[in-house]
CSV table of C-alpha atoms in Angstrom, one decimal:
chain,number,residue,atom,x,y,z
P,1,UNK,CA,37.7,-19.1,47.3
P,2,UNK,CA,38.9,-16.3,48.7
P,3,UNK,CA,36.8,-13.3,47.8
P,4,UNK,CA,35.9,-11.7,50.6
P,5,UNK,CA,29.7,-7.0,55.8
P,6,UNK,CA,28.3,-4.5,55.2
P,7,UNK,CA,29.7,-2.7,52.3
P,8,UNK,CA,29.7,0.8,53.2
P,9,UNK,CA,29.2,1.8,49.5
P,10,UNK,CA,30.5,5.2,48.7
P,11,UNK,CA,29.1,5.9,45.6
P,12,UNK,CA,26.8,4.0,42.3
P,13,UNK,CA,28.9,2.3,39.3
P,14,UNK,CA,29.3,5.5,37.8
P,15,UNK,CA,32.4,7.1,39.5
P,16,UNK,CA,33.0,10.7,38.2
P,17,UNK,CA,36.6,11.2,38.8
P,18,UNK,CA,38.3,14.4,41.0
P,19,UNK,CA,39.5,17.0,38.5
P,20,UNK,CA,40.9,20.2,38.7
P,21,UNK,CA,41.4,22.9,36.1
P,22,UNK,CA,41.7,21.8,32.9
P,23,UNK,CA,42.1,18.4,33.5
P,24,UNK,CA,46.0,18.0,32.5
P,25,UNK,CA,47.3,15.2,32.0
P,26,UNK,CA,49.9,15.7,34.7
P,27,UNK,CA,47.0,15.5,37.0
P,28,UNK,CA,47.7,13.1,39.3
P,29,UNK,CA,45.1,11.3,42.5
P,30,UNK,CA,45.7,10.9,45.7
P,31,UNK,CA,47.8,7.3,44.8
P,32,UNK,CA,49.5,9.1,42.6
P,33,UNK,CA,47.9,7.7,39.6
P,34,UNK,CA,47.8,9.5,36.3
P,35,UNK,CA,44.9,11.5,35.4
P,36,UNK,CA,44.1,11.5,31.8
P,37,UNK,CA,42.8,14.4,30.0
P,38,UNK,CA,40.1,13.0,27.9
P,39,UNK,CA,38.1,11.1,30.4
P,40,UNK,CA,38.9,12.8,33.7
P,41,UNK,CA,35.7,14.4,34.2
P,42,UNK,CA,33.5,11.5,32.5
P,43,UNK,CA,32.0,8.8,33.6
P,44,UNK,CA,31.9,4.6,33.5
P,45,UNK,CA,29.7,3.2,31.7
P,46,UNK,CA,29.5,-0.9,32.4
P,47,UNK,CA,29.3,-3.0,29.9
P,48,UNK,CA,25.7,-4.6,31.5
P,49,UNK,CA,24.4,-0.8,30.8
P,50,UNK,CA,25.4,-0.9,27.2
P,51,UNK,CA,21.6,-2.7,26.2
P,52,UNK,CA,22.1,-1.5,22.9
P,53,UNK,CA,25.1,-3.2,22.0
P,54,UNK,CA,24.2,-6.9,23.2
P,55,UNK,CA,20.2,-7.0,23.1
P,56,UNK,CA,20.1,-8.1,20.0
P,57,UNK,CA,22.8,-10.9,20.4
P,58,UNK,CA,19.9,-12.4,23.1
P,59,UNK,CA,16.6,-11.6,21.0
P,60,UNK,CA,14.9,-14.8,19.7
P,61,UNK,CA,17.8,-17.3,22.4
P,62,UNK,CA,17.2,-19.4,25.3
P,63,UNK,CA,20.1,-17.7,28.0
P,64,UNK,CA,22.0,-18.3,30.9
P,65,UNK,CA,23.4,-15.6,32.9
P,66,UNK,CA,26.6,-16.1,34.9
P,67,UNK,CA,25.9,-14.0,37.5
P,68,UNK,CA,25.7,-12.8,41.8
P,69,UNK,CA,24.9,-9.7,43.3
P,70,UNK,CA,27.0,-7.3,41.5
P,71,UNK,CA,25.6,-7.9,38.1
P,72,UNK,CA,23.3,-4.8,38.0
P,73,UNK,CA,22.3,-2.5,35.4
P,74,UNK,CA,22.3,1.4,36.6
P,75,UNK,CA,19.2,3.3,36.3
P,76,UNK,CA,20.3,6.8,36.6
P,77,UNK,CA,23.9,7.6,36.2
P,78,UNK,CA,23.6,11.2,37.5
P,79,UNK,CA,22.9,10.0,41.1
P,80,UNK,CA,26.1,9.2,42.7
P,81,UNK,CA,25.3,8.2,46.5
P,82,UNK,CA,21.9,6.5,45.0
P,83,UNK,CA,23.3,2.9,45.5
P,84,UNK,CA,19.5,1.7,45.4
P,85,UNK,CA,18.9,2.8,41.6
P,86,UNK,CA,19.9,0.0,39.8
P,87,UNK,CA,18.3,-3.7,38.9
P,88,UNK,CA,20.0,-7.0,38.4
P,89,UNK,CA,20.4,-8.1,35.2
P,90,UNK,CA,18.4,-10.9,35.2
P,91,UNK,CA,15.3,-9.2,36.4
P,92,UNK,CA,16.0,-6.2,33.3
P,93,UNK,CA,16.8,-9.3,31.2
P,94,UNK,CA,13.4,-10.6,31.9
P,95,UNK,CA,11.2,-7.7,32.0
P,96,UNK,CA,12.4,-6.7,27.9
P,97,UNK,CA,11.2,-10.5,27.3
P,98,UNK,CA,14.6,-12.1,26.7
P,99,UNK,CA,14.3,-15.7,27.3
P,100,UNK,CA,16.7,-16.4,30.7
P,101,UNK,CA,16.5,-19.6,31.3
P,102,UNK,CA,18.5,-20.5,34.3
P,103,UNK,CA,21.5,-18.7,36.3
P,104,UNK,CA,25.0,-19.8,37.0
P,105,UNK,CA,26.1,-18.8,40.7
P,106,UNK,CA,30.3,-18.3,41.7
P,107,UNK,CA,31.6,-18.8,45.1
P,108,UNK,CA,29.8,-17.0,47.9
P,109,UNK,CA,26.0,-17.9,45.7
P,110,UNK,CA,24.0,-16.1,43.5
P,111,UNK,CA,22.7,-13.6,46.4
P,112,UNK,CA,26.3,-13.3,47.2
P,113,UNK,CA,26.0,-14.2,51.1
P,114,UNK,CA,27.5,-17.4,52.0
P,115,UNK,CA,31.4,-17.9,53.5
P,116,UNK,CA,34.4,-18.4,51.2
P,117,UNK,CA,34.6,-21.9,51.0
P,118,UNK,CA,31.6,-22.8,51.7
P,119,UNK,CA,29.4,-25.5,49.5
P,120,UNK,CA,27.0,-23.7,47.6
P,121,UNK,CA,23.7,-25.6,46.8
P,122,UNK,CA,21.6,-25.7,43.8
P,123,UNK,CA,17.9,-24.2,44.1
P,124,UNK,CA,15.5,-21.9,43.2
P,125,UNK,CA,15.5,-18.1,42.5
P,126,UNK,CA,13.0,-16.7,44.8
P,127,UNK,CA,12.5,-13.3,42.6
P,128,UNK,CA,12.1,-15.3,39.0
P,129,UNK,CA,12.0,-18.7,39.9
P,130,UNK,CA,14.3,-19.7,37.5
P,131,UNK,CA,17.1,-22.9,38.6
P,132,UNK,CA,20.2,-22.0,40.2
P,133,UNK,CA,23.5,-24.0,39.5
P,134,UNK,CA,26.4,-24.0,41.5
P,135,UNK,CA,29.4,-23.7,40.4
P,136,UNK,CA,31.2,-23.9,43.4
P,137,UNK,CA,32.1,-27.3,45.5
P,138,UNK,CA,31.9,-30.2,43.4
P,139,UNK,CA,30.7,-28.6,40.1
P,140,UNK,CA,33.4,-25.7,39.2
P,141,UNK,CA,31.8,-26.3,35.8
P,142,UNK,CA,28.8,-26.5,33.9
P,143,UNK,CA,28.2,-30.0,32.5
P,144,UNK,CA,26.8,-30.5,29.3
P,145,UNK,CA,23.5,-31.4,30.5
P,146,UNK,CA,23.4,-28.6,32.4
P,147,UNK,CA,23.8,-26.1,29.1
P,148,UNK,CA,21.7,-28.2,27.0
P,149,UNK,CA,19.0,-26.1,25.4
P,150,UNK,CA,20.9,-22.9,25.9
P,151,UNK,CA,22.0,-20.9,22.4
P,152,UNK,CA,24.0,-18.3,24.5
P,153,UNK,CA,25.5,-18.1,27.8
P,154,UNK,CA,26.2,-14.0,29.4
P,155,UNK,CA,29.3,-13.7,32.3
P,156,UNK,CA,28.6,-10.6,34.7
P,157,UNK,CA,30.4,-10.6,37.6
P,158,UNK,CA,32.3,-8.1,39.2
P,159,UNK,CA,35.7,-8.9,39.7
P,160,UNK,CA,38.9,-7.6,42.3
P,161,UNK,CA,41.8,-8.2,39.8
P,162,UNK,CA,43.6,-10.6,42.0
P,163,UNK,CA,45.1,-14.1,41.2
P,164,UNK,CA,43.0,-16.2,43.9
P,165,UNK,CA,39.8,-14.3,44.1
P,166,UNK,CA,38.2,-17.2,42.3
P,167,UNK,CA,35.7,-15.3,39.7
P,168,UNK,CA,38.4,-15.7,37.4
P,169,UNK,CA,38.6,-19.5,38.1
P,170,UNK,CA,35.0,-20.1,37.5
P,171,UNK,CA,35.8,-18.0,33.8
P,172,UNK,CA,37.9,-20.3,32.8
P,173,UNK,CA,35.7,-23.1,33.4
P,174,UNK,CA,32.7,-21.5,31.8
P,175,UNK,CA,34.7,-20.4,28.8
P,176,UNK,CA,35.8,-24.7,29.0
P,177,UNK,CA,32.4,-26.2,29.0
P,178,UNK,CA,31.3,-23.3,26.5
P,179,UNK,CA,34.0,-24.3,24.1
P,180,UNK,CA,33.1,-27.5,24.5
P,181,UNK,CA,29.2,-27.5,23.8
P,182,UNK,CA,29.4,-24.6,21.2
P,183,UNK,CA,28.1,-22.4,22.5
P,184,UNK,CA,29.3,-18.3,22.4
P,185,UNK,CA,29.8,-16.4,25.4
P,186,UNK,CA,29.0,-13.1,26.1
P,187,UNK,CA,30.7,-10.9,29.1
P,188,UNK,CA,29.7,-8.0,30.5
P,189,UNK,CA,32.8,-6.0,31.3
P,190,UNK,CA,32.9,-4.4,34.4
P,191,UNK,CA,36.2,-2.1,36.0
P,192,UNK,CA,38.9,-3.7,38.2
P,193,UNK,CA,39.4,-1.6,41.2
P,194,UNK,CA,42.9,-3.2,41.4
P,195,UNK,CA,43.4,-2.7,37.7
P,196,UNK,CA,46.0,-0.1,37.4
P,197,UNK,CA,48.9,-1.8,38.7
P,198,UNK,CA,50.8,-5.4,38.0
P,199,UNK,CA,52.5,-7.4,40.8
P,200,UNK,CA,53.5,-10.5,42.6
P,201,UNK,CA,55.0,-14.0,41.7
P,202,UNK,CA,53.9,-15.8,38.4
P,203,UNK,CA,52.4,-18.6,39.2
P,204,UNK,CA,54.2,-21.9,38.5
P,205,UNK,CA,52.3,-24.6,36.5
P,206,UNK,CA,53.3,-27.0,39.7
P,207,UNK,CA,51.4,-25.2,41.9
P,208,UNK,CA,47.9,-24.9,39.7
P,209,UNK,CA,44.7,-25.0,41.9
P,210,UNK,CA,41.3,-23.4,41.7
P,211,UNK,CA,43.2,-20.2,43.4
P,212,UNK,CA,45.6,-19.9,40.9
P,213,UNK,CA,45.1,-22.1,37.5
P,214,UNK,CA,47.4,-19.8,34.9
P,215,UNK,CA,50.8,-18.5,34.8
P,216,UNK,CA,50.0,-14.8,35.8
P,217,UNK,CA,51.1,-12.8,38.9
P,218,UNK,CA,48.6,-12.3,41.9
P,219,UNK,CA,47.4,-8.8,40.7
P,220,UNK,CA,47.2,-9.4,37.1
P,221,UNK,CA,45.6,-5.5,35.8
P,222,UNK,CA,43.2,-6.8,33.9
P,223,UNK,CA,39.6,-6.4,33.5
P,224,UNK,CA,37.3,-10.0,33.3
P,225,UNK,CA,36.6,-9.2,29.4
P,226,UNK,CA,40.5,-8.7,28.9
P,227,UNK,CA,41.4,-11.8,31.5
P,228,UNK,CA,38.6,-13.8,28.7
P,229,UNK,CA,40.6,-12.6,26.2
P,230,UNK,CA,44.2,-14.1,27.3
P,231,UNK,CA,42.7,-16.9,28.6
P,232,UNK,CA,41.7,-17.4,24.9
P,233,UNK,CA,44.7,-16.4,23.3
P,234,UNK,CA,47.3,-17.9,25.0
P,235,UNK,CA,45.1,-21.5,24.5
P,236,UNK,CA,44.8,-21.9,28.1
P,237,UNK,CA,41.4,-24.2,28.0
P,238,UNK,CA,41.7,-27.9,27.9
P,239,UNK,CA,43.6,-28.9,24.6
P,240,UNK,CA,44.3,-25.8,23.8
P,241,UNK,CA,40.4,-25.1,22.5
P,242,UNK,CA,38.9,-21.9,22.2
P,243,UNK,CA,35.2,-20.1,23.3
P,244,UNK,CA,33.3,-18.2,20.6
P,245,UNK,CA,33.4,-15.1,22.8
P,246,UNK,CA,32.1,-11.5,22.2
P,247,UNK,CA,32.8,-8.9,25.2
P,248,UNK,CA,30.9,-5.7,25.4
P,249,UNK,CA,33.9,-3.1,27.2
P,250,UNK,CA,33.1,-0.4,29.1
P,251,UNK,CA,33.2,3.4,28.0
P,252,UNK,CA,35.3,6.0,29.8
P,253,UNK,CA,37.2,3.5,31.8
P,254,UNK,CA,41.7,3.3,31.9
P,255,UNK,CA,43.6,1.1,34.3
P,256,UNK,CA,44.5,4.5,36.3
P,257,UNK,CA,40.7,5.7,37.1
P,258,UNK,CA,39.9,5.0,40.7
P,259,UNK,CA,36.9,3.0,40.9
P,260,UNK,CA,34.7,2.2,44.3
P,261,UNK,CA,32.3,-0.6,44.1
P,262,UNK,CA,29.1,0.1,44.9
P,263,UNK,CA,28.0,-3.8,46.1
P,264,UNK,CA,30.4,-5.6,47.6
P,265,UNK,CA,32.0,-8.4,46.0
P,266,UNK,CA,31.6,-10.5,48.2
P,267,UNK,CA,31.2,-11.0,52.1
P,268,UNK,CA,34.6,-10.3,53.7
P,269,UNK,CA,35.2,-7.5,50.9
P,270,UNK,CA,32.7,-5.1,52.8
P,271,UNK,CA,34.7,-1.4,51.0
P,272,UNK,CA,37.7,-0.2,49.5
P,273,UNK,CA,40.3,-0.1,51.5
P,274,UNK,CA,39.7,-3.8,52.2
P,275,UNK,CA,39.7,-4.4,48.4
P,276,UNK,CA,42.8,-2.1,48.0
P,277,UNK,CA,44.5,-4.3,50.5
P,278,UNK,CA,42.9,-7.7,50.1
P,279,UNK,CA,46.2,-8.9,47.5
P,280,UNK,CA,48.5,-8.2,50.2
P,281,UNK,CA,46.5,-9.3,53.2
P,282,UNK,CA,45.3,-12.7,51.5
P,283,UNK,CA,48.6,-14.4,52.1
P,284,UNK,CA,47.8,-14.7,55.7
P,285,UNK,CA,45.1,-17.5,54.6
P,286,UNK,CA,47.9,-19.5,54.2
P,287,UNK,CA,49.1,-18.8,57.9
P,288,UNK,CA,47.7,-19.2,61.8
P,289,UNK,CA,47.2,-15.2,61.3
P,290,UNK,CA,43.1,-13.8,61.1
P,291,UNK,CA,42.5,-11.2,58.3
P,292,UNK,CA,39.9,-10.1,60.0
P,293,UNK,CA,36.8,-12.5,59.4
P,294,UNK,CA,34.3,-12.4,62.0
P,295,UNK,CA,34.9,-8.9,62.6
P,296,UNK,CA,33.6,-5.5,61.0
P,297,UNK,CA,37.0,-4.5,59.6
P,298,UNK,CA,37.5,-7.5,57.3
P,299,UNK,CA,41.0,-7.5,55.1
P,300,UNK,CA,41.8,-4.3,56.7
P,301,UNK,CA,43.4,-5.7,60.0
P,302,UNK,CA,45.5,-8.9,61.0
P,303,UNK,CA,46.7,-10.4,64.1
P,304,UNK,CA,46.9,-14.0,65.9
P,305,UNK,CA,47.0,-15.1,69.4
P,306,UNK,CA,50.9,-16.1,68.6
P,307,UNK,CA,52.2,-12.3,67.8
P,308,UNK,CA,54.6,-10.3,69.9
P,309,UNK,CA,51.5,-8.1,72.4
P,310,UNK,CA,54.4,-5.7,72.7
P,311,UNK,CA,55.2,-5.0,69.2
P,312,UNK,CA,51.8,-5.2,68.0
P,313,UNK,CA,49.6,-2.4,69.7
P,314,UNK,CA,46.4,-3.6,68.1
P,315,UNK,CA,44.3,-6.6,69.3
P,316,UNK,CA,40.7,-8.2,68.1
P,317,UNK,CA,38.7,-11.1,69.2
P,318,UNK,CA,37.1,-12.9,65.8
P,319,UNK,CA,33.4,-14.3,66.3
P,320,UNK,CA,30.8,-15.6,64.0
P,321,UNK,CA,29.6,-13.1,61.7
P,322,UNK,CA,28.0,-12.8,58.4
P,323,UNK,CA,30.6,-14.3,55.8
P,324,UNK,CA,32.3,-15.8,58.5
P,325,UNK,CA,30.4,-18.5,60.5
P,326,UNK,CA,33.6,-20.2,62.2
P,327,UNK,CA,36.6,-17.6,61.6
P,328,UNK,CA,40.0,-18.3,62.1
P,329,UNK,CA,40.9,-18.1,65.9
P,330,UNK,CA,37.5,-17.3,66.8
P,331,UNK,CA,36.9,-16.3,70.3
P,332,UNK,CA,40.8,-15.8,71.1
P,333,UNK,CA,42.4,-12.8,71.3
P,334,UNK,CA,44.4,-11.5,68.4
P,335,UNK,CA,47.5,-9.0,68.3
P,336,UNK,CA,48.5,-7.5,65.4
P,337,UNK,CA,47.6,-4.4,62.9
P,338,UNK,CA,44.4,-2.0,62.5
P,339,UNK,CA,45.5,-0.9,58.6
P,340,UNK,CA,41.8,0.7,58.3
P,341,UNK,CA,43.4,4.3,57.8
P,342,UNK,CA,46.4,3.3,56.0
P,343,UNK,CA,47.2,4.6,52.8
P,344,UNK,CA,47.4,1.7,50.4
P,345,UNK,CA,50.2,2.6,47.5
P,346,UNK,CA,50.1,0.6,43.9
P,347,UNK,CA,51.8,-2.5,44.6
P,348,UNK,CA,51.8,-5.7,46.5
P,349,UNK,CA,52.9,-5.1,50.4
P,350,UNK,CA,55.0,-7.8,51.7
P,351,UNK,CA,56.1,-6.2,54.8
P,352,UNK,CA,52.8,-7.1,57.1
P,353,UNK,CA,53.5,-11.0,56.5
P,354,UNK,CA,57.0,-11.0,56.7
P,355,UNK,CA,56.4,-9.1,60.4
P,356,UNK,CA,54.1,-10.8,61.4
P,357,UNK,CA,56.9,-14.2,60.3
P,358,UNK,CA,59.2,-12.3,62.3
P,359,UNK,CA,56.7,-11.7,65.3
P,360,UNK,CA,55.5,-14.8,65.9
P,361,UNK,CA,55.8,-17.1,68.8
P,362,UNK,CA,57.0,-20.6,66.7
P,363,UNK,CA,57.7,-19.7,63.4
P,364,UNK,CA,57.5,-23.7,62.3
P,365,UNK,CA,53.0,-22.9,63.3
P,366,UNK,CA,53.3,-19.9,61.1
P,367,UNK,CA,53.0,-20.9,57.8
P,368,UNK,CA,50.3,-23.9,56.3
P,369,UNK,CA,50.2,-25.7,53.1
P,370,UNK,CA,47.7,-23.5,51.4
P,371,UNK,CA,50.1,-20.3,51.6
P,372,UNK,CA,52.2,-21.9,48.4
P,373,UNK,CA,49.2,-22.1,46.6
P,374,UNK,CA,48.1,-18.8,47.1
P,375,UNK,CA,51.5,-17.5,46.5
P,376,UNK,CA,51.5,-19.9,43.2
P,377,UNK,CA,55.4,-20.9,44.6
P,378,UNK,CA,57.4,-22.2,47.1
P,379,UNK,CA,60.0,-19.4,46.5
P,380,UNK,CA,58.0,-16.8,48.4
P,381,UNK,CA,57.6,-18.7,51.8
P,382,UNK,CA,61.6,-19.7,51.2
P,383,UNK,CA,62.3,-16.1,50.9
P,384,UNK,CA,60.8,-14.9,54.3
P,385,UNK,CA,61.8,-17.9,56.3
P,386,UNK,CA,65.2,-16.7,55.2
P,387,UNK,CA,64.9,-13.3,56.3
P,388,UNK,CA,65.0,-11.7,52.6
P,389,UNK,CA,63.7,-8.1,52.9
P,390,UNK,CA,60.2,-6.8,50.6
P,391,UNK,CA,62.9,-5.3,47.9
P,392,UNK,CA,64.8,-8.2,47.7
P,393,UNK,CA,62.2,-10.8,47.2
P,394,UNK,CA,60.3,-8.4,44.8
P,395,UNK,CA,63.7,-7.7,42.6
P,396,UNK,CA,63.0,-11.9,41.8
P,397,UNK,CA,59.5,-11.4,40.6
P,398,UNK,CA,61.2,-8.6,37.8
P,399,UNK,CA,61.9,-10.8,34.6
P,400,UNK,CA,58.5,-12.4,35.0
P,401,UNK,CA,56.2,-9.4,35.5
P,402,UNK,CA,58.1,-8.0,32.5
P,403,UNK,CA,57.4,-10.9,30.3
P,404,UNK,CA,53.7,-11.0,31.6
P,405,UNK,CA,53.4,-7.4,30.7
P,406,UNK,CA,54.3,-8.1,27.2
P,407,UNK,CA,51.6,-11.1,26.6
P,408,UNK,CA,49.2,-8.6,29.0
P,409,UNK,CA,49.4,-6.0,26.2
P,410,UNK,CA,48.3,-8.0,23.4
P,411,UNK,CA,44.8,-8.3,25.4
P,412,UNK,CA,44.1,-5.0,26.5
P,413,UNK,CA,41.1,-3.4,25.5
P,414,UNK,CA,41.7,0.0,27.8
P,415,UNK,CA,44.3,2.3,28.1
């Protein structure tokens, strides 16, 4: 729901990384992640450019691509500020005569435009003319009907890495209704930009909702072909059934590379640094306190009319926008925090909700009902209301992230 205009886009899918010298492997980046020696100075290569290893899983099939605006095939991966040279994967699908037969859309549509939350519609591709589904509102999964005739269904989507961004959601169901119908799935692997670190709260079975439907923590450092792959394992589909699933992985890619995604995710996600901070900023859906929407600096500031004007420096008046056609507090004046040059470390970053808790005019307003999902527990809210500090609410998170981390590494496909 919450994956969240224009994306400034810094550079094509391929990211050549920043070495020096001989590319040791004490080499660190500017976030202090680890530079490794043997692909330091190469490049990605998606899984959705990899032709050669899934054509012939398509040849002779009727398909159905799973798929928005970041599923894109790169034409030329020497040009790095080229963000025009690629195609989507539907188009390139149809143009080497592979049968596509009709296209799955996530949240936010297959053209990747409309609000979180809001009711996508079934239609028409204008480009191909092939159906659109929706598998957002009412239909978080394909019916039977709806994959009858189909021998094989493809997943592309790019995906953030965080519990409630809900790409991961619709997975699941696809992986359900393929399970269920026979029929394999392929995916497309792509990076996750928020892949080299694991943090937050596991979620509790009690609190399972299409932001959160499996016990993991809210950045979970996995890739969407790896997330497939545990979803499988740990016999997390209805009844404990299993997809026929093949994932094509990426080449040159670790958890540590930095990665900047050349199309936005999705509307309110417009570059990095909103993505960098989007797993810590996305708890304040679940407060009165605006992220941003219906401004240009989406998930990179926060503030409410209800915050202390004299211990936040930083104010911003939300109005409709792209992505955001009726944002929170729009057309009131908010006070709060302009994080657009902050350095985001590895980690979740607790300490801009539990200000703004402290901050706040009537701290019984503050919080909603959706915050406990998002968190995946009622602990967390418990925690700030009673004044626990970031260290001390992330010391109860330890046992579980180390747990999580052990059943993570049986799914890895990357170092």
């Amino acid at each position: 729901m919450f994956k969240n205009t224009l994306f400034p886009i810094i550079t094509a899918i391929v990211l050549v990384l920043i070495s020096c010298g001989n590319g040791s492997k004490n080499q660190k980046t500017e976030d202090g992640r680890p530079m490794t020696e043997d692909v330091s100075l190469k490049t990605i290569k998606v899984g959705a450019n990899q032709m050669e290893n899934y054509l012939k899983l398509l040849e002779g099939k009727q398909v159905g691509v799973v798929g928005n605006q970041s599923s894109v095939i790169f034409k030329n991966t020497n040009q790095q500020t080229d963000h025009t040279n690629y195609t989507h994967l539907v188009d390139s699908l149809i143009s080497l005569n592979i049968n596509v037969k009709k296209v799955f859309s996530p949240e936010h549509g297959f053209r990747g435009t409309a609000d979180a939350g809001e009711k996508i519609q079934d239609g028409l591709d204008p480009k191909t003319g092939l159906p659109i589904i929706s598998l957002y509102g009412d239909n978080k999964k394909p019916k039977p009907e709806q994959l009858k005739g189909l021998d094989i269904l493809i997943f592309d989507i790019q995906d953030v890495g965080v519990r409630f961004y809900t790409y991961i959601s619709t997975l699941h169901y696809v992986m359900e209704a393929c399970a269920e119908a026979n029929i394999p799935l392929l995916i497309l692997d792509r990076p996750n930009p928020n892949g080299h670190y694991v943090d937050g709260p596991i979620l509790e079975k009690a609190y399972t909702s299409f932001v959160g439907m499996h016990p993991i923590p809210i950045a979970h450092g996995m890739t969407i072909g790896e997330y497939a792959k545990m979803i499988n394992g740990e016999k997390w589909l209805k009844d404990g059934i299993q997809c026929e699933l093949t994932v094509i992985p990426m080449a040159n890619y670790t958890h540590d590379m930095p990665y900047s995604l050349p199309i936005k995710p999705s509307p309110n996600l417009p570059n990095d640094q909103s993505i960098a901070l989007y797993p810590s900023l996305c708890f304040f859906e679940g407060t009165n306190v605006s992220v941003g929407r219906g401004t240009n600096k989406q998930f990179q500031v926060f503030g409410s009319p209800d915050l202390d004007k004299n211990h936040f420096n930083f104010s911003f008046t939300p109005q409709p926008n792209e992505g955001a056609k009726t944002p929170p507090q729009q057309g009131k004046m908010c006070y709060g925090e302009d994080l657009t040059q902050v350095q985001v470390t590895s980690g979740l970053n607790l300490n801009y909700v539990i200000d703004a808790y402290t901050y706040t005019a009537d701290k019984s307003k503050f919080f909603n009902a959706f915050f406990v999902k998002l968190a995946g527990t009622k602990k967390l809210q418990e925690q700030i209301e009673k004044g626990l500090s970031e260290k001390e609410i992330k010391a109860t998170w330890t046992k579980g992230l180390e747990d999580f981390k052990t059943t993570r590494n049986k799914y890895t496909l990357y170092r």
